Short mmCIF file of C-alpha atoms and ligand atoms in Angstrom, two decimals:
data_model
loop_
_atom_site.label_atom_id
_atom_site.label_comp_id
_atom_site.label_asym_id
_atom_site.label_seq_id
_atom_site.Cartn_x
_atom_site.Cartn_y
_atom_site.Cartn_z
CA UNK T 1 -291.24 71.30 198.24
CA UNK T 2 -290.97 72.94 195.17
CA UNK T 3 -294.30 73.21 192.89
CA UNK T 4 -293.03 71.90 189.53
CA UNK T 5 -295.30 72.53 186.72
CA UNK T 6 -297.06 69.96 184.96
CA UNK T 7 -295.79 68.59 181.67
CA UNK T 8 -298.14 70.39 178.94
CA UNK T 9 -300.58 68.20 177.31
CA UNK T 10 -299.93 68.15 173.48
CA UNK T 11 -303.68 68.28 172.14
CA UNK T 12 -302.04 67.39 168.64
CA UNK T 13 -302.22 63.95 169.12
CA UNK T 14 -305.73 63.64 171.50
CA UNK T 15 -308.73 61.68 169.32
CA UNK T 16 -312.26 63.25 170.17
CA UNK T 17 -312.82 60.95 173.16
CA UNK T 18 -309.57 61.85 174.60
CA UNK T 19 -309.89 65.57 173.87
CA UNK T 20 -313.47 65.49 175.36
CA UNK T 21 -311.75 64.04 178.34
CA UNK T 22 -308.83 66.54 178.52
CA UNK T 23 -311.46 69.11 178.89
CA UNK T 24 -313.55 67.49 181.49
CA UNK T 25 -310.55 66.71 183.71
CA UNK T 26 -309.79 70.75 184.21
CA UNK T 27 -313.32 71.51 185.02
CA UNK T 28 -314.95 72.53 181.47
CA UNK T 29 -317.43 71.25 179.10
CA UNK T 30 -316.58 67.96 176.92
CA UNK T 31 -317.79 69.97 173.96
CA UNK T 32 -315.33 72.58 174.18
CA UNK T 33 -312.69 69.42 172.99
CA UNK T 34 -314.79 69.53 169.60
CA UNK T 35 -314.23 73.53 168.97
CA UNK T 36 -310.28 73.01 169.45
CA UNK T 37 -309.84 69.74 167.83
CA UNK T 38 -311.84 71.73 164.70
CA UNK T 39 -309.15 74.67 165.52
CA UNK T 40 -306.21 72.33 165.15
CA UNK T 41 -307.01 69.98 162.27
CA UNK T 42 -309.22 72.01 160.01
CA UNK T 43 -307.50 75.49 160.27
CA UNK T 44 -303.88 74.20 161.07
CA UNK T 45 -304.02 76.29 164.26
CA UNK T 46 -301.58 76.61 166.81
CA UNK T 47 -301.74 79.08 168.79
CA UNK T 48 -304.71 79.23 171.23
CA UNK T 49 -305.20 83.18 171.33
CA UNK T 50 -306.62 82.87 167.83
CA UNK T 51 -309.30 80.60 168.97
CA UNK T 52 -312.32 83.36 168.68
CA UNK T 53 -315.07 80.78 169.76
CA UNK T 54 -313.24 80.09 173.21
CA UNK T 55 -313.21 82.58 175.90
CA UNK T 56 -310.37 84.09 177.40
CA UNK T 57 -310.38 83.09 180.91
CA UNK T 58 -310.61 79.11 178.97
CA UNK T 59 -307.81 80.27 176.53
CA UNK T 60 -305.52 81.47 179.76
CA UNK T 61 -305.96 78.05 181.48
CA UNK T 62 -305.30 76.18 178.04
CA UNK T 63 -302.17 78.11 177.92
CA UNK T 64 -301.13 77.26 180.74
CA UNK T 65 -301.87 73.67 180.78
CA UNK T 66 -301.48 72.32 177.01
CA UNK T 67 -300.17 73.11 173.78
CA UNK T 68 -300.16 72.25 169.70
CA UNK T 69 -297.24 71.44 169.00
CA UNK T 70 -296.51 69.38 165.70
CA UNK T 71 -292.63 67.97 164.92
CA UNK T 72 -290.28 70.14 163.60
CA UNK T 73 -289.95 70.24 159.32
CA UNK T 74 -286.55 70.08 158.68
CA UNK T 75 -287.08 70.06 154.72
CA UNK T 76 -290.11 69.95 152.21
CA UNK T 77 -289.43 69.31 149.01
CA UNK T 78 -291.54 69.17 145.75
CA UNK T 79 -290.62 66.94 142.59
CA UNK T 80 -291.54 67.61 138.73
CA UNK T 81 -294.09 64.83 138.91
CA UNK T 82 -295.89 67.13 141.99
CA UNK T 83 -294.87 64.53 144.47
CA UNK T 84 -293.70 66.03 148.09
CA UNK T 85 -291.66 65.17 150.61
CA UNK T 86 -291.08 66.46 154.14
CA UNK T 87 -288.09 65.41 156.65
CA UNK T 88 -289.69 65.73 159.92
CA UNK T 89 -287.57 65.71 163.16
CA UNK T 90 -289.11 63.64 166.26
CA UNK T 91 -288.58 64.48 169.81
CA UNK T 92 -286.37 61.90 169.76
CA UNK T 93 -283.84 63.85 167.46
CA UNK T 94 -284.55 61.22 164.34
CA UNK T 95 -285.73 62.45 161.26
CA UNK T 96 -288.46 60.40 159.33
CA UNK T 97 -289.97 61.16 156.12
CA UNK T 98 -293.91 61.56 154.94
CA UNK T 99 -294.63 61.87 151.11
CA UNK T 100 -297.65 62.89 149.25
CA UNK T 101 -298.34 61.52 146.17
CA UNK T 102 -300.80 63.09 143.95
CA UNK T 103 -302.56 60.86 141.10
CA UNK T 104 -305.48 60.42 138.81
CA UNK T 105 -307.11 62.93 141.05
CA UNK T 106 -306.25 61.24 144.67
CA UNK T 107 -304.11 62.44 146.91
CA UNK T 108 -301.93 59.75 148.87
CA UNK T 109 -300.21 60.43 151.80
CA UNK T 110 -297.65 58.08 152.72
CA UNK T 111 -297.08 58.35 156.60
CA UNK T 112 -294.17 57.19 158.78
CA UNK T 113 -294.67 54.98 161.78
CA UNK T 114 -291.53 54.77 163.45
CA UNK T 115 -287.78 56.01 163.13
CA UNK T 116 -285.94 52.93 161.84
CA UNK T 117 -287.40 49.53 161.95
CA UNK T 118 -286.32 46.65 163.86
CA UNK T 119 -287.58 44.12 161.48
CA UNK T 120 -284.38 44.21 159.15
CA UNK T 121 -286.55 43.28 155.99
CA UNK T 122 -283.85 42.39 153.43
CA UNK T 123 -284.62 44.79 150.56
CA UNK T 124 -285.32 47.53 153.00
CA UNK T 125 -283.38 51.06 153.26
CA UNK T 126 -285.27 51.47 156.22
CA UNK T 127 -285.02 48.38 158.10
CA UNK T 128 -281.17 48.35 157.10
CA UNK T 129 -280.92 51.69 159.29
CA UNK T 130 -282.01 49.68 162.58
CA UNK T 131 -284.68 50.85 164.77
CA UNK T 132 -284.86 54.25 167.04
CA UNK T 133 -287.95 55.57 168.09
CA UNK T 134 -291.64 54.76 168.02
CA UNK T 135 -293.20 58.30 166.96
CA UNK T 136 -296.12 59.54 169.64
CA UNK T 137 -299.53 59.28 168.31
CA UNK T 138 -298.68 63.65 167.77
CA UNK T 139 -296.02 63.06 165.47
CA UNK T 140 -297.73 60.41 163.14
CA UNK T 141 -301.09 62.76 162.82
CA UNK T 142 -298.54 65.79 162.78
CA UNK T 143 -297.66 64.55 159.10
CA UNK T 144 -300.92 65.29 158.22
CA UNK T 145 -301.32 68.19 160.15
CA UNK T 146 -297.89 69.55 157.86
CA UNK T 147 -298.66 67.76 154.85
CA UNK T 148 -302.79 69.37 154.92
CA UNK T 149 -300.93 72.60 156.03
CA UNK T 150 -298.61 72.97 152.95
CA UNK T 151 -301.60 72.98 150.78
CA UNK T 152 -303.18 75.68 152.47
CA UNK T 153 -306.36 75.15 154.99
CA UNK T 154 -309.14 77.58 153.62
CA UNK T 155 -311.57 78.40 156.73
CA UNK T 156 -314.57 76.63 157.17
CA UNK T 157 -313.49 74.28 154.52
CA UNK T 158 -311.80 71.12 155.14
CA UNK T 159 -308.87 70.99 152.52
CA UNK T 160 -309.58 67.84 150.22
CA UNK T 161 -305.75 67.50 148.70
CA UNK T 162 -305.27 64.47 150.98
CA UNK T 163 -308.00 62.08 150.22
CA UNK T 164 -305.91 58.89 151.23
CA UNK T 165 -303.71 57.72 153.93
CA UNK T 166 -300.73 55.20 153.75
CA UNK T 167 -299.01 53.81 157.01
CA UNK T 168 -296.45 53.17 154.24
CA UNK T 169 -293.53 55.22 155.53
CA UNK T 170 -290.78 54.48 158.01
CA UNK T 171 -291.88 51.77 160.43
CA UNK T 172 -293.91 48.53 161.37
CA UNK T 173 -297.15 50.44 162.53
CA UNK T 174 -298.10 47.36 164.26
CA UNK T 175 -294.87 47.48 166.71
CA UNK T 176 -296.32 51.23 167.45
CA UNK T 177 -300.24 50.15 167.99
CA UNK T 178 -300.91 52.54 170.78
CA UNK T 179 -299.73 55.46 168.71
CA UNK T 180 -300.52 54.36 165.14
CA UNK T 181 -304.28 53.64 166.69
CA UNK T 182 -305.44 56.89 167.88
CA UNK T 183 -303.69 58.92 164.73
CA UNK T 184 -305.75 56.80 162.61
CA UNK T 185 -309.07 58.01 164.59
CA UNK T 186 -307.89 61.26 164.34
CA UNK T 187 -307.70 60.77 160.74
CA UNK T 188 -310.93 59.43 159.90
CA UNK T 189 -313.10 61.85 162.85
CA UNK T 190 -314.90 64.34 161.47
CA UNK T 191 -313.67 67.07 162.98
CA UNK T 192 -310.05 65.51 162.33
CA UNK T 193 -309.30 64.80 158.71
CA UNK T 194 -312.37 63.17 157.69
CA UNK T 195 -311.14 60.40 155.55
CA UNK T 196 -313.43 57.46 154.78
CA UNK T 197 -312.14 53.97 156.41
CA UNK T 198 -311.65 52.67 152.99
CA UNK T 199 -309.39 54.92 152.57
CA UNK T 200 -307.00 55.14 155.70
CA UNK T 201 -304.68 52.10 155.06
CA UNK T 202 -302.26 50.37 157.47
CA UNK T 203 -299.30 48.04 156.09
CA UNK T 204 -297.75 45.41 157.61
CA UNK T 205 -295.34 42.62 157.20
CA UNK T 206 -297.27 40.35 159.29
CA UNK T 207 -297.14 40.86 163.44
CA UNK T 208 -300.13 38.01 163.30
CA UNK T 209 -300.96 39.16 166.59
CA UNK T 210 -301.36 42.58 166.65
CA UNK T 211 -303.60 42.40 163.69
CA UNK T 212 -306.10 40.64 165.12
CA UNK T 213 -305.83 43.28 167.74
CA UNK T 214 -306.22 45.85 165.27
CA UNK T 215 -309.63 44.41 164.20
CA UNK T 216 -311.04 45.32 167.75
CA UNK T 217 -310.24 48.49 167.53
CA UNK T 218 -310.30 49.77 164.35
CA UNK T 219 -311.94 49.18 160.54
CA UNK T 220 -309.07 50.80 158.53
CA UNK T 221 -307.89 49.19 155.34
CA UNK T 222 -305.19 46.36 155.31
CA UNK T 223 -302.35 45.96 153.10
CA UNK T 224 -299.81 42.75 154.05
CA UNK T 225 -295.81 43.35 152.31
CA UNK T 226 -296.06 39.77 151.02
CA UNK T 227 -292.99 39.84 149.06
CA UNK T 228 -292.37 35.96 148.34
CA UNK T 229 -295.10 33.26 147.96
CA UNK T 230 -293.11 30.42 149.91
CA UNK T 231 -291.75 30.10 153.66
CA UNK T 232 -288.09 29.50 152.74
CA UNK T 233 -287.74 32.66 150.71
CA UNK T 234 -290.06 35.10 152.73
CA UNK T 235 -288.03 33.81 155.70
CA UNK T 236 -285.05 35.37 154.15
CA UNK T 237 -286.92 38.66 152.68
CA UNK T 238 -288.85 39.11 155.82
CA UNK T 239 -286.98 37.92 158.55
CA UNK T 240 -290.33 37.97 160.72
CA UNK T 241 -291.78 35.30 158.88
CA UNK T 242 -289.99 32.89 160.79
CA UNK T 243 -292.22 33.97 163.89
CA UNK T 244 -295.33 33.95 162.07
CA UNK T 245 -295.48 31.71 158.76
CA UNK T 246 -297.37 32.14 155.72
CA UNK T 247 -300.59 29.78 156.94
CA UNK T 248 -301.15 31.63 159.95
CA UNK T 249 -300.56 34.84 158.80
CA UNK T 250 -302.92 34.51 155.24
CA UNK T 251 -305.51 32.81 157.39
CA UNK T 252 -305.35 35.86 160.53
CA UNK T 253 -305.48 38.04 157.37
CA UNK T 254 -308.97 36.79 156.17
CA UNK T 255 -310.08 36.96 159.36
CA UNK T 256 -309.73 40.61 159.80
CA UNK T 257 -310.88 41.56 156.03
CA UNK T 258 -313.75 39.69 156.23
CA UNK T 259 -315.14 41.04 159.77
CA UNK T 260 -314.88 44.48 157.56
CA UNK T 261 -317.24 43.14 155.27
CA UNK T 262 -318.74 45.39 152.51
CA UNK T 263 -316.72 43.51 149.88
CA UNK T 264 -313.32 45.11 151.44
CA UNK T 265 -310.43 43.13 150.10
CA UNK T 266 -306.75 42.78 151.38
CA UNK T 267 -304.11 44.37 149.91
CA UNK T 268 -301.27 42.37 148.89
CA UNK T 269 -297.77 44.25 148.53
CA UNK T 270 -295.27 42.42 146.71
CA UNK T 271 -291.82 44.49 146.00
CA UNK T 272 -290.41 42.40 142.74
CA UNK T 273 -286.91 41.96 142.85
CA UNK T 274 -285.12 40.73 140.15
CA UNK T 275 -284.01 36.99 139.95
CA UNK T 276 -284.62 36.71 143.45
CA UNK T 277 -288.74 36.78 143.46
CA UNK T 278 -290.23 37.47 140.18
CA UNK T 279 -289.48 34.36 138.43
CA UNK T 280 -292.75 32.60 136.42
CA UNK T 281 -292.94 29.62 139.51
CA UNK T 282 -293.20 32.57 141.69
CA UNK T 283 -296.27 33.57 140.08
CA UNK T 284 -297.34 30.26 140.06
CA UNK T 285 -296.97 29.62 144.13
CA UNK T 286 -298.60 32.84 144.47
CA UNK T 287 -301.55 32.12 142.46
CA UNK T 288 -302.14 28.69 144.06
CA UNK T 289 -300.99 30.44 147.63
CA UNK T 290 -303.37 33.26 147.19
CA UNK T 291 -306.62 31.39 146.29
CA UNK T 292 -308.92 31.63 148.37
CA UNK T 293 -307.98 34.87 150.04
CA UNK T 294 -309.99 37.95 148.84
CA UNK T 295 -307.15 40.63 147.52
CA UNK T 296 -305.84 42.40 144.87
CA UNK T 297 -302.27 42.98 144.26
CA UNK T 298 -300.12 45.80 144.10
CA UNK T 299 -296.31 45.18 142.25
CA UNK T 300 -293.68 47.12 143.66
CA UNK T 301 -290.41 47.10 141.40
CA UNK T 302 -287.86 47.03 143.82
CA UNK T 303 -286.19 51.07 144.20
CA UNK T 304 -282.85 50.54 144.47
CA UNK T 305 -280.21 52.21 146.83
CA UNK T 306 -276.80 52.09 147.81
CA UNK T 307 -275.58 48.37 148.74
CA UNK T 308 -278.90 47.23 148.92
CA UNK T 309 -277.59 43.85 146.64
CA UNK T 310 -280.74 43.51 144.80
CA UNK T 311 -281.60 44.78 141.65
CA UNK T 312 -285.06 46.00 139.96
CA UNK T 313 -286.38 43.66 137.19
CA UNK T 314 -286.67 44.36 133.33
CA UNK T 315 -289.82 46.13 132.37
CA UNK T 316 -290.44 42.93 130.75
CA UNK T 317 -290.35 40.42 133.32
CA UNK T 318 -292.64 42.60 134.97
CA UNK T 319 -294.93 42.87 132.57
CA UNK T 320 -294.82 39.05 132.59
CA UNK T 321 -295.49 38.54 136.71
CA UNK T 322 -298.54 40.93 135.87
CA UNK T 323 -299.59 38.92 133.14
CA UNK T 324 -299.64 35.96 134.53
CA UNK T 325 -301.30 37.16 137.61
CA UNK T 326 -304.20 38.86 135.79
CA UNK T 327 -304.46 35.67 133.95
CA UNK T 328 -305.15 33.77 137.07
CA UNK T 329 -308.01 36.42 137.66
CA UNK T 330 -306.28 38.97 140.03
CA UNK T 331 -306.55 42.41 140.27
CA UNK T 332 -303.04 43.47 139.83
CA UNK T 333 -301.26 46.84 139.69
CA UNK T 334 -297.83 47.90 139.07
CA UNK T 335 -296.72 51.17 141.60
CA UNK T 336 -295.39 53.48 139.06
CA UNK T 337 -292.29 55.02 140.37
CA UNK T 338 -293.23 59.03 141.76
CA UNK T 339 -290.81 61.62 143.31
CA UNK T 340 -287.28 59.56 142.54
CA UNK T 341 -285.42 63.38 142.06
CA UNK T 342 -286.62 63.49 145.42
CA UNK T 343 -285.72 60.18 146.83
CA UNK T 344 -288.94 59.85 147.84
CA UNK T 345 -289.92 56.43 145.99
CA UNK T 346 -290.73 52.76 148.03
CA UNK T 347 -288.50 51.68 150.05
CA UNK T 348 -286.02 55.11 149.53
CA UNK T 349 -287.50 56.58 152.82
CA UNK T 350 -284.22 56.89 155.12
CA UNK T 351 -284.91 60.05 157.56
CA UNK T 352 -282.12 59.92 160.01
CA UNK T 353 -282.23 57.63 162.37
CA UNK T 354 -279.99 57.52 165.15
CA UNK T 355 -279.60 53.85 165.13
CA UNK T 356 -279.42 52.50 169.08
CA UNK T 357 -277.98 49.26 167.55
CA UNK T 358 -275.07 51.01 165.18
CA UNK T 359 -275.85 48.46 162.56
CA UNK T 360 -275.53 50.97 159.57
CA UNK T 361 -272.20 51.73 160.88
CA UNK T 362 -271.11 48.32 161.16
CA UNK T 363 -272.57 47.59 157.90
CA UNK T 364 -270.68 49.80 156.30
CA UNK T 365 -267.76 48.60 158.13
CA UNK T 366 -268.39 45.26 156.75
CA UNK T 367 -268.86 46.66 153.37
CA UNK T 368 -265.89 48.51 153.02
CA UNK T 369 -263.68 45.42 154.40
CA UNK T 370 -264.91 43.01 151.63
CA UNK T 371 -264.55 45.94 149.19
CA UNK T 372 -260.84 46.41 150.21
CA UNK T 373 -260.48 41.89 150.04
CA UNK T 374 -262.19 41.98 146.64
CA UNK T 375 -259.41 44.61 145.26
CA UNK T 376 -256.52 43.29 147.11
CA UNK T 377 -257.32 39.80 145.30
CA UNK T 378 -257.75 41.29 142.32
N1 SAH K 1 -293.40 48.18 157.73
C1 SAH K 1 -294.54 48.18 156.91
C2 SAH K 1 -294.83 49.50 156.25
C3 SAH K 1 -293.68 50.28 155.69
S1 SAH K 1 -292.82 49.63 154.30
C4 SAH K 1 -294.46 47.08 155.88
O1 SAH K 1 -293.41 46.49 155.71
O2 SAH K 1 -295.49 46.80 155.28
C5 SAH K 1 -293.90 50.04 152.94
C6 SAH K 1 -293.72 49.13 151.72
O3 SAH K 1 -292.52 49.45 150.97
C7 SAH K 1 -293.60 47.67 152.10
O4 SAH K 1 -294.42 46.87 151.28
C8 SAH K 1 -292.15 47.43 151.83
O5 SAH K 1 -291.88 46.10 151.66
C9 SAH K 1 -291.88 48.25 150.61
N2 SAH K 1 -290.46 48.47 150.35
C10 SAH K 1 -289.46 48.55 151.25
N3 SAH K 1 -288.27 48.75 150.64
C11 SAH K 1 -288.52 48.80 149.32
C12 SAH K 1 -287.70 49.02 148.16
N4 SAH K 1 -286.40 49.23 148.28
N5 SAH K 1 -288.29 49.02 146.95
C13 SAH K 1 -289.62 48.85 146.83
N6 SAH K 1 -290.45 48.63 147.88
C14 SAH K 1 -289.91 48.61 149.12
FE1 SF4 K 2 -289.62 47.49 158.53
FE2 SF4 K 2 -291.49 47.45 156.59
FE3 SF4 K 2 -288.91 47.99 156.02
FE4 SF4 K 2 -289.62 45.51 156.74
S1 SF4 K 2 -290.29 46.63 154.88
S2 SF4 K 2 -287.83 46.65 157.50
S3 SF4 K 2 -291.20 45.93 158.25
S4 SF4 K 2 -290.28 49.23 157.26
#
């Protein structure tokens, strides 16, 4: 027989619990998981020689049993408005894309989920690449890991440039829960990243069950991509609605805010696109919709891309869905547009998925057929 080596463990991705437990299961103290996760995630180390605080006979045996290992950066790029993007490569050969977004002295990270998306959201340049790979509870924390990284970790100092987190990126976090779970611990531990609750939020565009789910595991923030205030029209925006309808999904969403307590409100996500859901009865369904659910709303004007068929509205009729909304006694914000010389805006994330169902490649197909009718008749 021959003895084939263990896989490594990759200690990247390990909350304290499951670090602690690492440790115990090859015969050394739980505590010992605290020094390395502190290694890893405070001093962006690697490499376990440089560990001074664990011995060498421990180092040996961690070398030979586990590694750090974060995903590959393919790119990192930094716009004039000091917004950054990275292209990270997965293991499985996608790219996906984590952007930091620095503003009125916060810094947002905007972390992806998942290569692709299955969920085929209408307006989506992600969803419209079809779905890949869920990333490993490694590669979503390994965004921060890069992201905290590129700003420099000063020893014994935790670097405070990232002082939110967005599961805004590439993905339905819910369709990756046993990933997108632990990376969130990881995030808010201590000897992780250290960010408050408040401030670690997950958006979704409504898997009704997995949220309730969530709420036994974790008290991060939520944020739901409502996107149209009626069935009929958020069926056709968010094709999942037709699984789980606005009633159940508002009502599963009060549930989980208000087991947070503390006055935590949902976040509502709304991506305005023009003619389509931005029209003054829209506000109207919304306000009457939204009544008795705590929230405050966040206006996305829709970032266009190639072939996406939609269009972003005039600065005026967004003015006037905000207006109207405030009105009503919401607290409403428009997402200013960061990082577009770096295609790094809503909805612009694209990566590189390998798409298992071909669907960009069909849809261009398609595309370039009815291009080719529309001339000929012309
Ligand atoms: N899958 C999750 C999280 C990732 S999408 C979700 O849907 O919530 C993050 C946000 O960007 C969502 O609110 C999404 O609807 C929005 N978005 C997607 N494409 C967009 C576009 N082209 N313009 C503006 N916002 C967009
Ligand atoms: Fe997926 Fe979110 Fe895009 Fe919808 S909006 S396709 S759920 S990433």
């Amino acid at each position: 027989m021959t003895d084939q080596a263990a896989p490594k463990v990759n200690l990247l991705g390990l909350t304290k619990p499951q670090i602690e437990d690492f440790f115990e299961s090859i015969g050394e103290k739980r505590f010992r998981g605290g020094q390395v996760m502190q290694w890893i995630h405070h001093f962006g180390v690697t490499d376990f020689a440089q560990m001074t605080n664990v011995g060498k006979a421990l180092r040996a045996k961690l070398e030979a049993r586990a590694e750090i290992r974060p995903p590959e950066v393919v790119s990192e790029d930094i716009s004039a408005d000091g917004t950054r993007k990275w292209v990270v490569r997965v293991a499985s050969g996608s790219c996906v894309e984590t952007v930091y977004i620095p503003q009125n002295g916060r810094g947002t990270l905007c972390v992806s989920s998942q290569a692709g998306c299955a969920l085929d959201c209408s307006f989506c340049s992600t969803g419209k690449q079809g779905f890949n790979s869920d990333l490993t509870s490694a590669e979503i924390i390994g965004q921060v890991w890069i992201a905290n990284q590129s700003f420099g970790t000063v020893p014994a100092k935790i670097d405070r440039a990232i002082t939110n987190v967005v599961m805004m990126g590439m993905g339905e976090p819910l369709l990756n829960f046993d990933n997108v779970v632990p990376a969130m611990q990881i995030m808010m531990e201590d000897l992780g990243y250290g960010i408050s609750k408040r401030k670690v939020t997950l958006s979704t565009s409504g898997v009704v069950p997995m949220i309730d789910k969530l709420a036994e595991h974790i008290d991060v923030s939520l944020a739901l991509s409502l996107h149209a205030p009626n069935d009929e029209l958020r069926n056709v925006l968010v094709p999942l609605n037709k699984k789980y309808p606005l009633d159940v999904l508002l009502e599963t969403c009060k549930r989980y805010v208000s087991r947070l307590g503390e006055k935590r409100v949902l976040t509502i996500e709304y991506t305005l696109l023009k003619d389509v859901n931005d029209q003054p009865e829209h506000a109207e369904q919304m306000i009457a919709l939204l009544r008795d659910v705590p929230c405050k709303i966040n206006l996305i004007p829709f970032n266009p891309f190639p072939h996406s068929g939609y269009e972003r509205p005039s600065n005026n009729a967004i003015r006037r869905f905000q207006d109207r909304l405030h009105q009503a006694g919401y607290n409403v914000t428009v997402r200013t547009t960061r990082g577009e010389d770096i295609d790094a805006a809503c909805g612009q994330l694209v990566g590189q998925v390998m798409d298992r169902t071909r669907r960009s490649e069909r849809y261009i197909a398609v595309r370039q057929l009815n291009d080719e009718a529309a001339s000929n008749r012309n």
